[in-house]
């Protein structure tokens, strides 16, 4: 009697056969099971979770890690508003979806379009092709300083125009500390530096990235070629051009101007801790200062009063309380660094009705990060010495004086007096700046690490720079008047006008710290409305020291 065939594992698929057939069918079933498991795993395990560990493992191991990996640095403030940091892996894809939904293009396409209008040289460009993309002060390269309020930019700008060791130093007017002309060697109308102290606010008061990217090339064409035009007998001052507001109105003059060679632009900027910067701006506004003349130009027009309402009535917001300052929903102090670094054309400028608030925040933060990474250089206000070293290494230039790091400012004193609830509220109101600053610190460390690897004598050179900075700091402190050390009345040696000194003693001294006295009691700014904010007050201690104290013992760097 024939026995029944044995049951086997593959019987449910093909039945059972002979020995060889059984082994083949069994092997086929195992392969099919593996394929099925892979398909099921991909279905039930999203890509952004399954590959998280692989993406994170590349961070911090190499400066050449993929761009998207740099967005994964942990930031509690980022998590609060956008979920866990792992979700930022798909940030670029989400940005492209938003752009496609509202404008029918993606970010990369838009970036390439921008580069065709203004040729920017990025940090990566300089590292990838150092000989080809090195900054050429004798060529057609222009350094553009994006000066964001209360980030230490005034002191840094002053270092650029006064302390760089150049073949042809900037020519500064002795009676007007904020007016210098930084021309290329052997020229008298070709600028290599585009900043407040070099050329003025020709693109608007504290022009942001959106304004600068659409302005610098056009303005330089107008300024530099006016001197070569046969209808002009002398170089016209940039301020005069602004006052007339009719650049090259004659068609004949336009025809006579040769087409300039294409310039290359090296954008630079400074960032500061968002909470300290916010308090600094609050104290600045509380003293009666504003940036009311800022244009906020975007996409060929100014914002309407409905799009950008004021937080105050009258000329200023003097004596505003911190509670009032944080209660105005239109306050531009909120997330100022993110807004000024982002390309606002991507979010409809100041029209908040185009997209949701979450979409707008995501777009602005992404754009600000991308633009920061594209910049040839950026510094951190809290890292003065490291920022100086990175600038010198990036551009192959040297400062004849070291920067000074003062850790105590009026803003930090005010910060200590705030409650934890108020600090938390300020943190929430500046959540984009918090995320941007966290990203900036990581990127700064990456660039600092690259610099260290490229300089075989880095440790020795950097230690020498630190020693010089410490010596200069001690020298500055010993030269401070006793009255300034105790924050009481000013010495008459600081201000020549006795009547003005008496006025400030009675009215302004209680609310001013040494770093703030410079602009209040310095030069007359009444004729400087087009170039500068007439009520601008610096919060950087270094601004005060670098102008009122002559550092004669720090000349060693100039001889190097």
One Martini backbone bead per residue (centre of mass of N, CA, C, O) as a GRO file, in nm:
protein
  560
    1UNK     BB    1   0.095   0.037   0.024
    2UNK     BB    2   0.072   0.367  -0.044
    3UNK     BB    3   0.201   0.635   0.084
    4UNK     BB    4   0.162   0.939   0.193
    5UNK     BB    5   0.262   1.242   0.145
    6UNK     BB    6   0.449   1.468   0.283
    7UNK     BB    7   0.451   1.734   0.472
    8UNK     BB    8   0.524   2.077   0.385
    9UNK     BB    9   0.600   2.410   0.378
   10UNK     BB   10   0.514   2.441   0.049
   11UNK     BB   11   0.224   2.328   0.016
   12UNK     BB   12   0.059   2.600   0.004
   13UNK     BB   13   0.178   2.655  -0.292
   14UNK     BB   14   0.287   2.354  -0.452
   15UNK     BB   15   0.341   2.129  -0.290
   16UNK     BB   16   0.469   1.797  -0.324
   17UNK     BB   17   0.770   1.622  -0.402
   18UNK     BB   18   1.052   1.548  -0.460
   19UNK     BB   19   1.354   1.602  -0.335
   20UNK     BB   20   1.454   1.827  -0.532
   21UNK     BB   21   1.191   1.982  -0.550
   22UNK     BB   22   1.169   2.045  -0.250
   23UNK     BB   23   1.429   2.216  -0.222
   24UNK     BB   24   1.356   2.431  -0.434
   25UNK     BB   25   1.086   2.523  -0.311
   26UNK     BB   26   1.200   2.603  -0.035
   27UNK     BB   27   1.396   2.821  -0.139
   28UNK     BB   28   1.184   2.995  -0.280
   29UNK     BB   29   1.020   3.061  -0.024
   30UNK     BB   30   1.241   3.212   0.126
   31UNK     BB   31   1.283   3.437  -0.081
   32UNK     BB   32   0.991   3.537  -0.079
   33UNK     BB   33   0.993   3.613   0.223
   34UNK     BB   34   1.217   3.828   0.209
   35UNK     BB   35   1.082   4.016   0.005
   36UNK     BB   36   0.827   4.064   0.171
   37UNK     BB   37   0.973   4.191   0.418
   38UNK     BB   38   1.094   4.435   0.272
   39UNK     BB   39   0.831   4.559   0.174
   40UNK     BB   40   0.699   4.583   0.454
   41UNK     BB   41   0.916   4.761   0.587
   42UNK     BB   42   0.886   5.003   0.390
   43UNK     BB   43   0.586   5.053   0.456
   44UNK     BB   44   0.610   5.070   0.790
   45UNK     BB   45   0.890   5.237   0.732
   46UNK     BB   46   0.988   5.534   0.726
   47UNK     BB   47   1.254   5.703   0.598
   48UNK     BB   48   1.298   5.926   0.825
   49UNK     BB   49   1.346   5.690   1.042
   50UNK     BB   50   1.534   5.464   0.926
   51UNK     BB   51   1.769   5.699   0.839
   52UNK     BB   52   1.856   5.864   1.085
   53UNK     BB   53   2.123   5.736   1.181
   54UNK     BB   54   2.285   5.784   0.919
   55UNK     BB   55   2.268   6.094   0.920
   56UNK     BB   56   2.376   6.155   1.210
   57UNK     BB   57   2.661   6.012   1.176
   58UNK     BB   58   2.779   6.258   0.989
   59UNK     BB   59   2.786   6.446   1.219
   60UNK     BB   60   3.104   6.588   1.299
   61UNK     BB   61   3.311   6.415   1.109
   62UNK     BB   62   3.261   6.625   0.867
   63UNK     BB   63   3.271   6.918   0.671
   64UNK     BB   64   3.142   6.740   0.411
   65UNK     BB   65   2.867   6.717   0.484
   66UNK     BB   66   2.565   6.719   0.418
   67UNK     BB   67   2.355   6.978   0.424
   68UNK     BB   68   2.110   6.842   0.569
   69UNK     BB   69   2.266   6.754   0.829
   70UNK     BB   70   2.297   7.046   0.960
   71UNK     BB   71   1.983   7.051   1.055
   72UNK     BB   72   2.021   6.823   1.307
   73UNK     BB   73   2.070   6.995   1.527
   74UNK     BB   74   2.009   7.038   1.844
   75UNK     BB   75   1.688   7.211   1.932
   76UNK     BB   76   1.450   7.296   2.150
   77UNK     BB   77   1.315   7.533   1.992
   78UNK     BB   78   1.259   7.371   1.739
   79UNK     BB   79   1.080   7.149   1.866
   80UNK     BB   80   0.838   7.323   1.962
   81UNK     BB   81   0.754   7.417   1.647
   82UNK     BB   82   0.855   7.132   1.463
   83UNK     BB   83   0.927   6.918   1.636
   84UNK     BB   84   1.132   6.694   1.587
   85UNK     BB   85   1.450   6.687   1.452
   86UNK     BB   86   1.398   6.449   1.247
   87UNK     BB   87   1.199   6.614   1.054
   88UNK     BB   88   1.429   6.797   0.911
   89UNK     BB   89   1.505   6.612   0.674
   90UNK     BB   90   1.231   6.725   0.509
   91UNK     BB   91   1.260   7.035   0.472
   92UNK     BB   92   1.323   7.072   0.170
   93UNK     BB   93   1.067   6.935   0.065
   94UNK     BB   94   0.865   7.124   0.205
   95UNK     BB   95   0.960   7.382   0.069
   96UNK     BB   96   0.901   7.292  -0.222
   97UNK     BB   97   0.597   7.255  -0.180
   98UNK     BB   98   0.533   7.546  -0.108
   99UNK     BB   99   0.645   7.680  -0.366
  100UNK     BB  100   0.470   7.519  -0.565
  101UNK     BB  101   0.192   7.609  -0.453
  102UNK     BB  102   0.248   7.939  -0.484
  103UNK     BB  103   0.495   7.958  -0.739
  104UNK     BB  104   0.603   7.715  -0.923
  105UNK     BB  105   0.874   7.644  -0.753
  106UNK     BB  106   1.193   7.584  -0.645
  107UNK     BB  107   1.469   7.657  -0.464
  108UNK     BB  108   1.696   7.597  -0.669
  109UNK     BB  109   1.580   7.763  -0.898
  110UNK     BB  110   1.580   8.034  -0.748
  111UNK     BB  111   1.882   8.049  -0.681
  112UNK     BB  112   1.984   8.054  -0.975
  113UNK     BB  113   1.841   8.315  -1.048
  114UNK     BB  114   1.991   8.496  -0.844
  115UNK     BB  115   2.286   8.443  -0.953
  116UNK     BB  116   2.235   8.591  -1.230
  117UNK     BB  117   2.215   8.881  -1.089
  118UNK     BB  118   2.410   8.794  -0.835
  119UNK     BB  119   2.742   8.731  -0.782
  120UNK     BB  120   2.823   8.479  -0.558
  121UNK     BB  121   3.059   8.399  -0.303
  122UNK     BB  122   3.121   8.128  -0.127
  123UNK     BB  123   3.269   7.936   0.100
  124UNK     BB  124   3.279   7.679  -0.076
  125UNK     BB  125   3.410   7.814  -0.319
  126UNK     BB  126   3.676   7.892  -0.169
  127UNK     BB  127   3.749   7.587  -0.099
  128UNK     BB  128   3.732   7.447  -0.378
  129UNK     BB  129   3.857   7.735  -0.525
  130UNK     BB  130   4.095   7.929  -0.400
  131UNK     BB  131   4.222   8.077  -0.646
  132UNK     BB  132   3.961   8.166  -0.803
  133UNK     BB  133   3.789   8.261  -0.513
  134UNK     BB  134   3.954   8.475  -0.417
  135UNK     BB  135   3.998   8.772  -0.278
  136UNK     BB  136   4.004   9.070  -0.500
  137UNK     BB  137   4.084   9.396  -0.451
  138UNK     BB  138   4.190   9.457  -0.764
  139UNK     BB  139   3.936   9.379  -0.884
  140UNK     BB  140   3.570   9.284  -0.869
  141UNK     BB  141   3.550   9.271  -0.564
  142UNK     BB  142   3.285   9.258  -0.305
  143UNK     BB  143   3.216   9.357   0.022
  144UNK     BB  144   2.918   9.265   0.202
  145UNK     BB  145   2.759   9.423   0.477
  146UNK     BB  146   2.530   9.278   0.697
  147UNK     BB  147   2.359   9.495   0.918
  148UNK     BB  148   2.250   9.406   1.221
  149UNK     BB  149   2.094   9.487   1.487
  150UNK     BB  150   2.267   9.444   1.777
  151UNK     BB  151   2.562   9.267   1.681
  152UNK     BB  152   2.835   9.449   1.653
  153UNK     BB  153   2.866   9.605   1.369
  154UNK     BB  154   3.004   9.879   1.425
  155UNK     BB  155   3.276   9.772   1.523
  156UNK     BB  156   3.338   9.598   1.276
  157UNK     BB  157   3.324   9.824   1.064
  158UNK     BB  158   3.555   9.988   1.190
  159UNK     BB  159   3.770   9.775   1.142
  160UNK     BB  160   3.752   9.771   0.832
  161UNK     BB  161   3.823  10.094   0.787
  162UNK     BB  162   4.085  10.113   1.012
  163UNK     BB  163   4.250   9.807   1.063
  164UNK     BB  164   4.334   9.730   0.795
  165UNK     BB  165   4.592   9.589   0.604
  166UNK     BB  166   4.670   9.800   0.330
  167UNK     BB  167   4.778   9.938   0.044
  168UNK     BB  168   4.489  10.105   0.049
  169UNK     BB  169   4.354  10.270   0.266
  170UNK     BB  170   4.109  10.402   0.415
  171UNK     BB  171   3.943  10.716   0.385
  172UNK     BB  172   3.912  10.926   0.663
  173UNK     BB  173   3.728  11.156   0.819
  174UNK     BB  174   3.823  11.332   1.097
  175UNK     BB  175   3.526  11.478   1.159
  176UNK     BB  176   3.400  11.189   1.045
  177UNK     BB  177   3.386  10.877   1.167
  178UNK     BB  178   3.165  10.750   0.943
  179UNK     BB  179   3.374  10.846   0.703
  180UNK     BB  180   3.470  10.631   0.441
  181UNK     BB  181   3.702  10.534   0.171
  182UNK     BB  182   3.703  10.216  -0.009
  183UNK     BB  183   3.943  10.178  -0.231
  184UNK     BB  184   4.109  10.067  -0.470
  185UNK     BB  185   4.395  10.031  -0.589
  186UNK     BB  186   4.450  10.300  -0.798
  187UNK     BB  187   4.179  10.440  -0.702
  188UNK     BB  188   3.873  10.684  -0.672
  189UNK     BB  189   3.579  10.486  -0.740
  190UNK     BB  190   3.647  10.185  -0.627
  191UNK     BB  191   3.480   9.955  -0.451
  192UNK     BB  192   3.532   9.687  -0.191
  193UNK     BB  193   3.326   9.821   0.021
  194UNK     BB  194   2.991   9.744   0.157
  195UNK     BB  195   2.903   9.994   0.389
  196UNK     BB  196   2.834  10.227   0.610
  197UNK     BB  197   3.138  10.351   0.642
  198UNK     BB  198   3.194  10.352   0.325
  199UNK     BB  199   2.884  10.427   0.173
  200UNK     BB  200   2.636  10.377   0.330
  201UNK     BB  201   2.270  10.385   0.313
  202UNK     BB  202   2.201  10.321  -0.009
  203UNK     BB  203   1.985  10.064   0.055
  204UNK     BB  204   1.924  10.143   0.337
  205UNK     BB  205   1.838  10.114   0.653
  206UNK     BB  206   1.940   9.831   0.736
  207UNK     BB  207   1.976   9.637   0.511
  208UNK     BB  208   1.871   9.354   0.385
  209UNK     BB  209   1.897   9.090   0.185
  210UNK     BB  210   1.667   9.169  -0.009
  211UNK     BB  211   1.785   9.452  -0.069
  212UNK     BB  212   2.083   9.396  -0.147
  213UNK     BB  213   2.047   9.190  -0.388
  214UNK     BB  214   1.886   9.443  -0.550
  215UNK     BB  215   2.123   9.690  -0.517
  216UNK     BB  216   2.441   9.690  -0.530
  217UNK     BB  217   2.494   9.686  -0.836
  218UNK     BB  218   2.337   9.937  -0.916
  219UNK     BB  219   2.477  10.143  -0.727
  220UNK     BB  220   2.770  10.100  -0.825
  221UNK     BB  221   2.720  10.186  -1.113
  222UNK     BB  222   2.637  10.476  -1.039
  223UNK     BB  223   2.887  10.565  -0.871
  224UNK     BB  224   3.147  10.476  -1.042
  225UNK     BB  225   3.051  10.618  -1.334
  226UNK     BB  226   3.017  10.923  -1.275
  227UNK     BB  227   3.329  11.001  -1.300
  228UNK     BB  228   3.350  10.898  -1.622
  229UNK     BB  229   3.155  11.105  -1.711
  230UNK     BB  230   3.148  11.375  -1.933
  231UNK     BB  231   2.914  11.537  -1.752
  232UNK     BB  232   3.138  11.508  -1.524
  233UNK     BB  233   3.391  11.671  -1.314
  234UNK     BB  234   3.310  11.481  -1.067
  235UNK     BB  235   3.272  11.306  -0.795
  236UNK     BB  236   2.984  11.179  -0.663
  237UNK     BB  237   2.821  11.163  -0.390
  238UNK     BB  238   2.609  10.931  -0.268
  239UNK     BB  239   2.422  11.133  -0.117
  240UNK     BB  240   2.360  11.305  -0.365
  241UNK     BB  241   2.217  11.086  -0.520
  242UNK     BB  242   1.986  11.051  -0.318
  243UNK     BB  243   1.878  11.340  -0.312
  244UNK     BB  244   1.806  11.356  -0.614
  245UNK     BB  245   1.677  11.091  -0.735
  246UNK     BB  246   1.839  11.106  -1.051
  247UNK     BB  247   1.986  10.873  -1.195
  248UNK     BB  248   2.061  10.909  -1.507
  249UNK     BB  249   1.835  11.083  -1.667
  250UNK     BB  250   2.014  11.079  -1.909
  251UNK     BB  251   2.048  10.909  -2.201
  252UNK     BB  252   2.334  11.001  -2.282
  253UNK     BB  253   2.476  10.909  -2.026
  254UNK     BB  254   2.407  10.614  -2.048
  255UNK     BB  255   2.556  10.572  -2.323
  256UNK     BB  256   2.850  10.660  -2.203
  257UNK     BB  257   2.844  10.410  -2.031
  258UNK     BB  258   3.013  10.153  -1.958
  259UNK     BB  259   3.026   9.822  -1.931
  260UNK     BB  260   3.065   9.646  -1.666
  261UNK     BB  261   3.222   9.428  -1.503
  262UNK     BB  262   3.176   9.153  -1.334
  263UNK     BB  263   3.088   9.107  -1.020
  264UNK     BB  264   3.187   8.999  -0.695
  265UNK     BB  265   3.019   8.869  -0.402
  266UNK     BB  266   3.092   8.908  -0.041
  267UNK     BB  267   2.918   8.800   0.214
  268UNK     BB  268   2.862   8.953   0.540
  269UNK     BB  269   2.826   8.883   0.904
  270UNK     BB  270   2.645   8.910   1.220
  271UNK     BB  271   2.584   8.741   1.532
  272UNK     BB  272   2.349   8.697   1.811
  273UNK     BB  273   2.214   8.650   2.090
  274UNK     BB  274   1.876   8.677   2.094
  275UNK     BB  275   1.815   8.779   2.383
  276UNK     BB  276   2.030   8.997   2.407
  277UNK     BB  277   1.952   9.148   2.149
  278UNK     BB  278   1.663   9.217   2.233
  279UNK     BB  279   1.734   9.384   2.482
  280UNK     BB  280   1.907   9.589   2.332
  281UNK     BB  281   1.675   9.697   2.157
  282UNK     BB  282   1.493   9.784   2.383
  283UNK     BB  283   1.688   9.995   2.509
  284UNK     BB  284   1.709  10.161   2.253
  285UNK     BB  285   1.405  10.236   2.231
  286UNK     BB  286   1.369  10.349   2.520
  287UNK     BB  287   1.566  10.603   2.444
  288UNK     BB  288   1.424  10.689   2.143
  289UNK     BB  289   1.497  10.489   1.927
  290UNK     BB  290   1.493  10.433   1.566
  291UNK     BB  291   1.395  10.278   1.229
  292UNK     BB  292   1.184  10.457   1.057
  293UNK     BB  293   1.361  10.482   0.771
  294UNK     BB  294   1.310  10.216   0.688
  295UNK     BB  295   1.194  10.046   0.399
  296UNK     BB  296   1.140   9.741   0.319
  297UNK     BB  297   1.221   9.638   0.044
  298UNK     BB  298   0.998   9.445  -0.186
  299UNK     BB  299   0.926   9.366  -0.494
  300UNK     BB  300   0.917   9.688  -0.579
  301UNK     BB  301   0.816   9.763  -0.276
  302UNK     BB  302   0.639   9.884  -0.016
  303UNK     BB  303   0.493   9.850   0.266
  304UNK     BB  304   0.204   9.860   0.404
  305UNK     BB  305   0.038   9.962   0.684
  306UNK     BB  306  -0.107   9.684   0.705
  307UNK     BB  307   0.154   9.502   0.690
  308UNK     BB  308   0.326   9.747   0.869
  309UNK     BB  309   0.273   9.833   1.160
  310UNK     BB  310   0.289  10.027   1.427
  311UNK     BB  311   0.374  10.039   1.784
  312UNK     BB  312   0.357  10.357   1.758
  313UNK     BB  313   0.321  10.694   1.840
  314UNK     BB  314   0.491  10.911   1.668
  315UNK     BB  315   0.844  10.934   1.685
  316UNK     BB  316   0.844  10.730   1.937
  317UNK     BB  317   0.923  10.475   2.219
  318UNK     BB  318   0.966  10.610   2.473
  319UNK     BB  319   0.958  10.441   2.776
  320UNK     BB  320   0.915  10.161   2.725
  321UNK     BB  321   0.806   9.867   2.820
  322UNK     BB  322   0.854   9.534   2.810
  323UNK     BB  323   0.557   9.452   2.796
  324UNK     BB  324   0.493   9.635   2.552
  325UNK     BB  325   0.712   9.528   2.358
  326UNK     BB  326   0.598   9.218   2.357
  327UNK     BB  327   0.283   9.296   2.269
  328UNK     BB  328   0.365   9.359   1.981
  329UNK     BB  329   0.299   9.187   1.682
  330UNK     BB  330   0.486   9.403   1.488
  331UNK     BB  331   0.759   9.352   1.599
  332UNK     BB  332   1.084   9.354   1.450
  333UNK     BB  333   1.248   9.218   1.686
  334UNK     BB  334   1.132   8.968   1.602
  335UNK     BB  335   1.332   8.769   1.439
  336UNK     BB  336   1.544   8.957   1.290
  337UNK     BB  337   1.770   8.772   1.177
  338UNK     BB  338   1.594   8.595   1.000
  339UNK     BB  339   1.460   8.816   0.828
  340UNK     BB  340   1.737   8.952   0.723
  341UNK     BB  341   1.845   8.669   0.589
  342UNK     BB  342   1.605   8.638   0.429
  343UNK     BB  343   1.401   8.577   0.148
  344UNK     BB  344   1.102   8.750   0.121
  345UNK     BB  345   0.996   8.654  -0.160
  346UNK     BB  346   0.915   8.357  -0.051
  347UNK     BB  347   0.667   8.508   0.147
  348UNK     BB  348   0.551   8.786   0.034
  349UNK     BB  349   0.693   8.944   0.232
  350UNK     BB  350   0.453   9.134   0.433
  351UNK     BB  351   0.240   8.923   0.338
  352UNK     BB  352   0.053   8.706   0.555
  353UNK     BB  353  -0.183   8.582   0.351
  354UNK     BB  354  -0.043   8.369   0.161
  355UNK     BB  355   0.040   8.205   0.421
  356UNK     BB  356   0.104   8.035   0.675
  357UNK     BB  357   0.275   8.066   0.961
  358UNK     BB  358   0.429   7.797   0.944
  359UNK     BB  359   0.528   7.832   0.652
  360UNK     BB  360   0.673   8.099   0.693
  361UNK     BB  361   0.873   8.007   0.907
  362UNK     BB  362   1.005   7.780   0.747
  363UNK     BB  363   1.103   7.954   0.508
  364UNK     BB  364   1.275   8.163   0.662
  365UNK     BB  365   1.466   7.967   0.804
  366UNK     BB  366   1.575   7.824   0.556
  367UNK     BB  367   1.677   8.076   0.406
  368UNK     BB  368   1.869   8.178   0.629
  369UNK     BB  369   2.051   7.930   0.631
  370UNK     BB  370   2.137   7.932   0.337
  371UNK     BB  371   2.257   8.223   0.336
  372UNK     BB  372   2.462   8.173   0.556
  373UNK     BB  373   2.617   7.946   0.409
  374UNK     BB  374   2.682   8.130   0.150
  375UNK     BB  375   2.857   8.293   0.306
  376UNK     BB  376   3.186   8.379   0.329
  377UNK     BB  377   3.108   8.528   0.611
  378UNK     BB  378   3.080   8.485   0.974
  379UNK     BB  379   3.002   8.609   1.296
  380UNK     BB  380   3.035   8.615   1.659
  381UNK     BB  381   2.986   8.820   1.918
  382UNK     BB  382   3.083   8.603   2.147
  383UNK     BB  383   3.342   8.560   1.920
  384UNK     BB  384   3.577   8.770   1.852
  385UNK     BB  385   3.849   8.623   1.808
  386UNK     BB  386   3.748   8.399   1.621
  387UNK     BB  387   3.631   8.594   1.410
  388UNK     BB  388   3.894   8.730   1.334
  389UNK     BB  389   4.048   8.478   1.245
  390UNK     BB  390   3.845   8.389   1.022
  391UNK     BB  391   3.866   8.640   0.848
  392UNK     BB  392   4.172   8.635   0.790
  393UNK     BB  393   4.169   8.350   0.661
  394UNK     BB  394   3.954   8.390   0.436
  395UNK     BB  395   4.094   8.678   0.304
  396UNK     BB  396   4.401   8.744   0.369
  397UNK     BB  397   4.381   8.937   0.618
  398UNK     BB  398   4.476   9.216   0.844
  399UNK     BB  399   4.482   9.330   1.169
  400UNK     BB  400   4.631   9.578   1.378
  401UNK     BB  401   4.396   9.497   1.575
  402UNK     BB  402   4.243   9.362   1.829
  403UNK     BB  403   3.988   9.228   1.957
  404UNK     BB  404   3.717   9.266   2.197
  405UNK     BB  405   3.593   9.092   2.492
  406UNK     BB  406   3.282   9.180   2.632
  407UNK     BB  407   3.071   9.036   2.887
  408UNK     BB  408   2.971   9.328   2.979
  409UNK     BB  409   2.647   9.465   2.953
  410UNK     BB  410   2.357   9.627   2.969
  411UNK     BB  411   2.186   9.387   2.872
  412UNK     BB  412   2.286   9.176   3.081
  413UNK     BB  413   2.189   9.329   3.327
  414UNK     BB  414   1.888   9.326   3.245
  415UNK     BB  415   1.857   9.015   3.226
  416UNK     BB  416   1.895   8.950   3.534
  417UNK     BB  417   1.614   9.105   3.615
  418UNK     BB  418   1.453   8.886   3.494
  419UNK     BB  419   1.218   8.672   3.462
  420UNK     BB  420   1.151   8.354   3.364
  421UNK     BB  421   0.890   8.423   3.209
  422UNK     BB  422   1.009   8.646   3.028
  423UNK     BB  423   1.230   8.478   2.897
  424UNK     BB  424   1.036   8.269   2.774
  425UNK     BB  425   0.883   8.472   2.599
  426UNK     BB  426   1.126   8.569   2.433
  427UNK     BB  427   1.196   8.293   2.322
  428UNK     BB  428   0.927   8.246   2.170
  429UNK     BB  429   0.938   8.513   1.994
  430UNK     BB  430   1.251   8.391   1.904
  431UNK     BB  431   1.253   8.096   1.770
  432UNK     BB  432   1.405   8.142   1.503
  433UNK     BB  433   1.666   8.263   1.621
  434UNK     BB  434   1.736   8.022   1.794
  435UNK     BB  435   1.772   7.822   1.560
  436UNK     BB  436   1.979   7.989   1.397
  437UNK     BB  437   2.198   8.013   1.619
  438UNK     BB  438   2.249   7.713   1.649
  439UNK     BB  439   2.338   7.674   1.356
  440UNK     BB  440   2.567   7.889   1.353
  441UNK     BB  441   2.750   7.758   1.566
  442UNK     BB  442   2.802   7.499   1.412
  443UNK     BB  443   2.915   7.630   1.153
  444UNK     BB  444   3.144   7.781   1.292
  445UNK     BB  445   3.291   7.529   1.398
  446UNK     BB  446   3.349   7.409   1.124
  447UNK     BB  447   3.521   7.646   1.012
  448UNK     BB  448   3.724   7.647   1.240
  449UNK     BB  449   3.826   7.357   1.184
  450UNK     BB  450   3.928   7.408   0.898
  451UNK     BB  451   4.133   7.625   0.976
  452UNK     BB  452   4.302   7.447   1.166
  453UNK     BB  453   4.385   7.237   0.943
  454UNK     BB  454   4.528   7.459   0.744
  455UNK     BB  455   4.702   7.541   1.003
  456UNK     BB  456   5.002   7.440   1.132
  457UNK     BB  457   5.018   7.717   1.337
  458UNK     BB  458   4.759   7.769   1.498
  459UNK     BB  459   4.808   7.752   1.806
  460UNK     BB  460   5.021   7.974   1.813
  461UNK     BB  461   4.863   8.205   1.673
  462UNK     BB  462   4.612   8.204   1.858
  463UNK     BB  463   4.758   8.257   2.125
  464UNK     BB  464   4.873   8.529   2.038
  465UNK     BB  465   4.598   8.664   1.998
  466UNK     BB  466   4.496   8.628   2.288
  467UNK     BB  467   4.720   8.789   2.425
  468UNK     BB  468   4.664   9.057   2.281
  469UNK     BB  469   4.373   9.086   2.379
  470UNK     BB  470   4.435   9.088   2.684
  471UNK     BB  471   4.623   9.334   2.681
  472UNK     BB  472   4.418   9.534   2.563
  473UNK     BB  473   4.204   9.508   2.780
  474UNK     BB  474   4.380   9.606   3.016
  475UNK     BB  475   4.451   9.882   2.892
  476UNK     BB  476   4.164   9.992   2.868
  477UNK     BB  477   4.081   9.975   3.167
  478UNK     BB  478   4.311  10.166   3.276
  479UNK     BB  479   4.200  10.418   3.085
  480UNK     BB  480   3.957  10.453   3.240
  481UNK     BB  481   3.758  10.645   3.383
  482UNK     BB  482   3.634  10.647   3.696
  483UNK     BB  483   3.347  10.746   3.623
  484UNK     BB  484   3.295  10.506   3.423
  485UNK     BB  485   3.336  10.265   3.613
  486UNK     BB  486   3.084  10.381   3.802
  487UNK     BB  487   2.857  10.518   3.632
  488UNK     BB  488   2.854  10.823   3.630
  489UNK     BB  489   3.001  11.081   3.544
  490UNK     BB  490   3.147  11.271   3.310
  491UNK     BB  491   3.416  11.371   3.150
  492UNK     BB  492   3.528  11.653   2.985
  493UNK     BB  493   3.722  11.499   2.780
  494UNK     BB  494   3.492  11.370   2.600
  495UNK     BB  495   3.359  11.662   2.596
  496UNK     BB  496   3.385  11.987   2.471
  497UNK     BB  497   3.096  12.064   2.524
  498UNK     BB  498   2.979  12.202   2.806
  499UNK     BB  499   2.674  12.227   2.759
  500UNK     BB  500   2.630  11.938   2.667
  501UNK     BB  501   2.738  11.805   2.919
  502UNK     BB  502   2.525  11.923   3.114
  503UNK     BB  503   2.282  11.799   2.976
  504UNK     BB  504   2.366  11.498   3.008
  505UNK     BB  505   2.390  11.495   3.315
  506UNK     BB  506   2.077  11.560   3.363
  507UNK     BB  507   1.931  11.354   3.130
  508UNK     BB  508   2.126  11.077   3.040
  509UNK     BB  509   2.308  10.925   3.244
  510UNK     BB  510   2.109  10.718   3.384
  511UNK     BB  511   2.062  10.564   3.076
  512UNK     BB  512   2.378  10.543   3.031
  513UNK     BB  513   2.637  10.382   2.895
  514UNK     BB  514   2.947  10.388   2.773
  515UNK     BB  515   2.861  10.251   2.492
  516UNK     BB  516   2.626  10.491   2.447
  517UNK     BB  517   2.779  10.780   2.434
  518UNK     BB  518   2.897  10.829   2.157
  519UNK     BB  519   2.642  10.924   1.985
  520UNK     BB  520   2.519  11.129   2.187
  521UNK     BB  521   2.828  11.294   2.218
  522UNK     BB  522   2.920  11.336   1.947
  523UNK     BB  523   2.858  11.395   1.658
  524UNK     BB  524   2.685  11.568   1.435
  525UNK     BB  525   2.372  11.423   1.285
  526UNK     BB  526   2.178  11.625   1.130
  527UNK     BB  527   2.334  11.566   0.829
  528UNK     BB  528   2.286  11.221   0.848
  529UNK     BB  529   2.006  11.096   0.756
  530UNK     BB  530   2.081  10.924   0.503
  531UNK     BB  531   2.313  10.749   0.628
  532UNK     BB  532   2.187  10.769   0.923
  533UNK     BB  533   2.075  10.714   1.230
  534UNK     BB  534   2.013  10.981   1.435
  535UNK     BB  535   1.946  10.765   1.696
  536UNK     BB  536   2.191  10.597   1.715
  537UNK     BB  537   2.284  10.325   1.941
  538UNK     BB  538   2.526  10.163   2.099
  539UNK     BB  539   2.606   9.838   2.277
  540UNK     BB  540   2.907   9.841   2.238
  541UNK     BB  541   3.189   9.876   2.417
  542UNK     BB  542   3.395   9.889   2.184
  543UNK     BB  543   3.301  10.147   2.050
  544UNK     BB  544   3.404  10.334   2.269
  545UNK     BB  545   3.703  10.252   2.293
  546UNK     BB  546   3.792  10.278   1.979
  547UNK     BB  547   3.748  10.614   2.000
  548UNK     BB  548   3.867  10.718   2.304
  549UNK     BB  549   4.119  10.518   2.263
  550UNK     BB  550   4.464  10.509   2.220
  551UNK     BB  551   4.630  10.237   2.084
  552UNK     BB  552   4.989  10.221   2.113
  553UNK     BB  553   5.068   9.908   2.207
  554UNK     BB  554   4.920   9.774   1.923
  555UNK     BB  555   5.161   9.717   1.662
  556UNK     BB  556   5.258   9.425   1.598
  557UNK     BB  557   5.060   9.333   1.366
  558UNK     BB  558   5.157   9.543   1.149
  559UNK     BB  559   5.452   9.389   1.118
  560UNK     BB  560   5.365   9.099   1.002
   0.00000   0.00000   0.00000
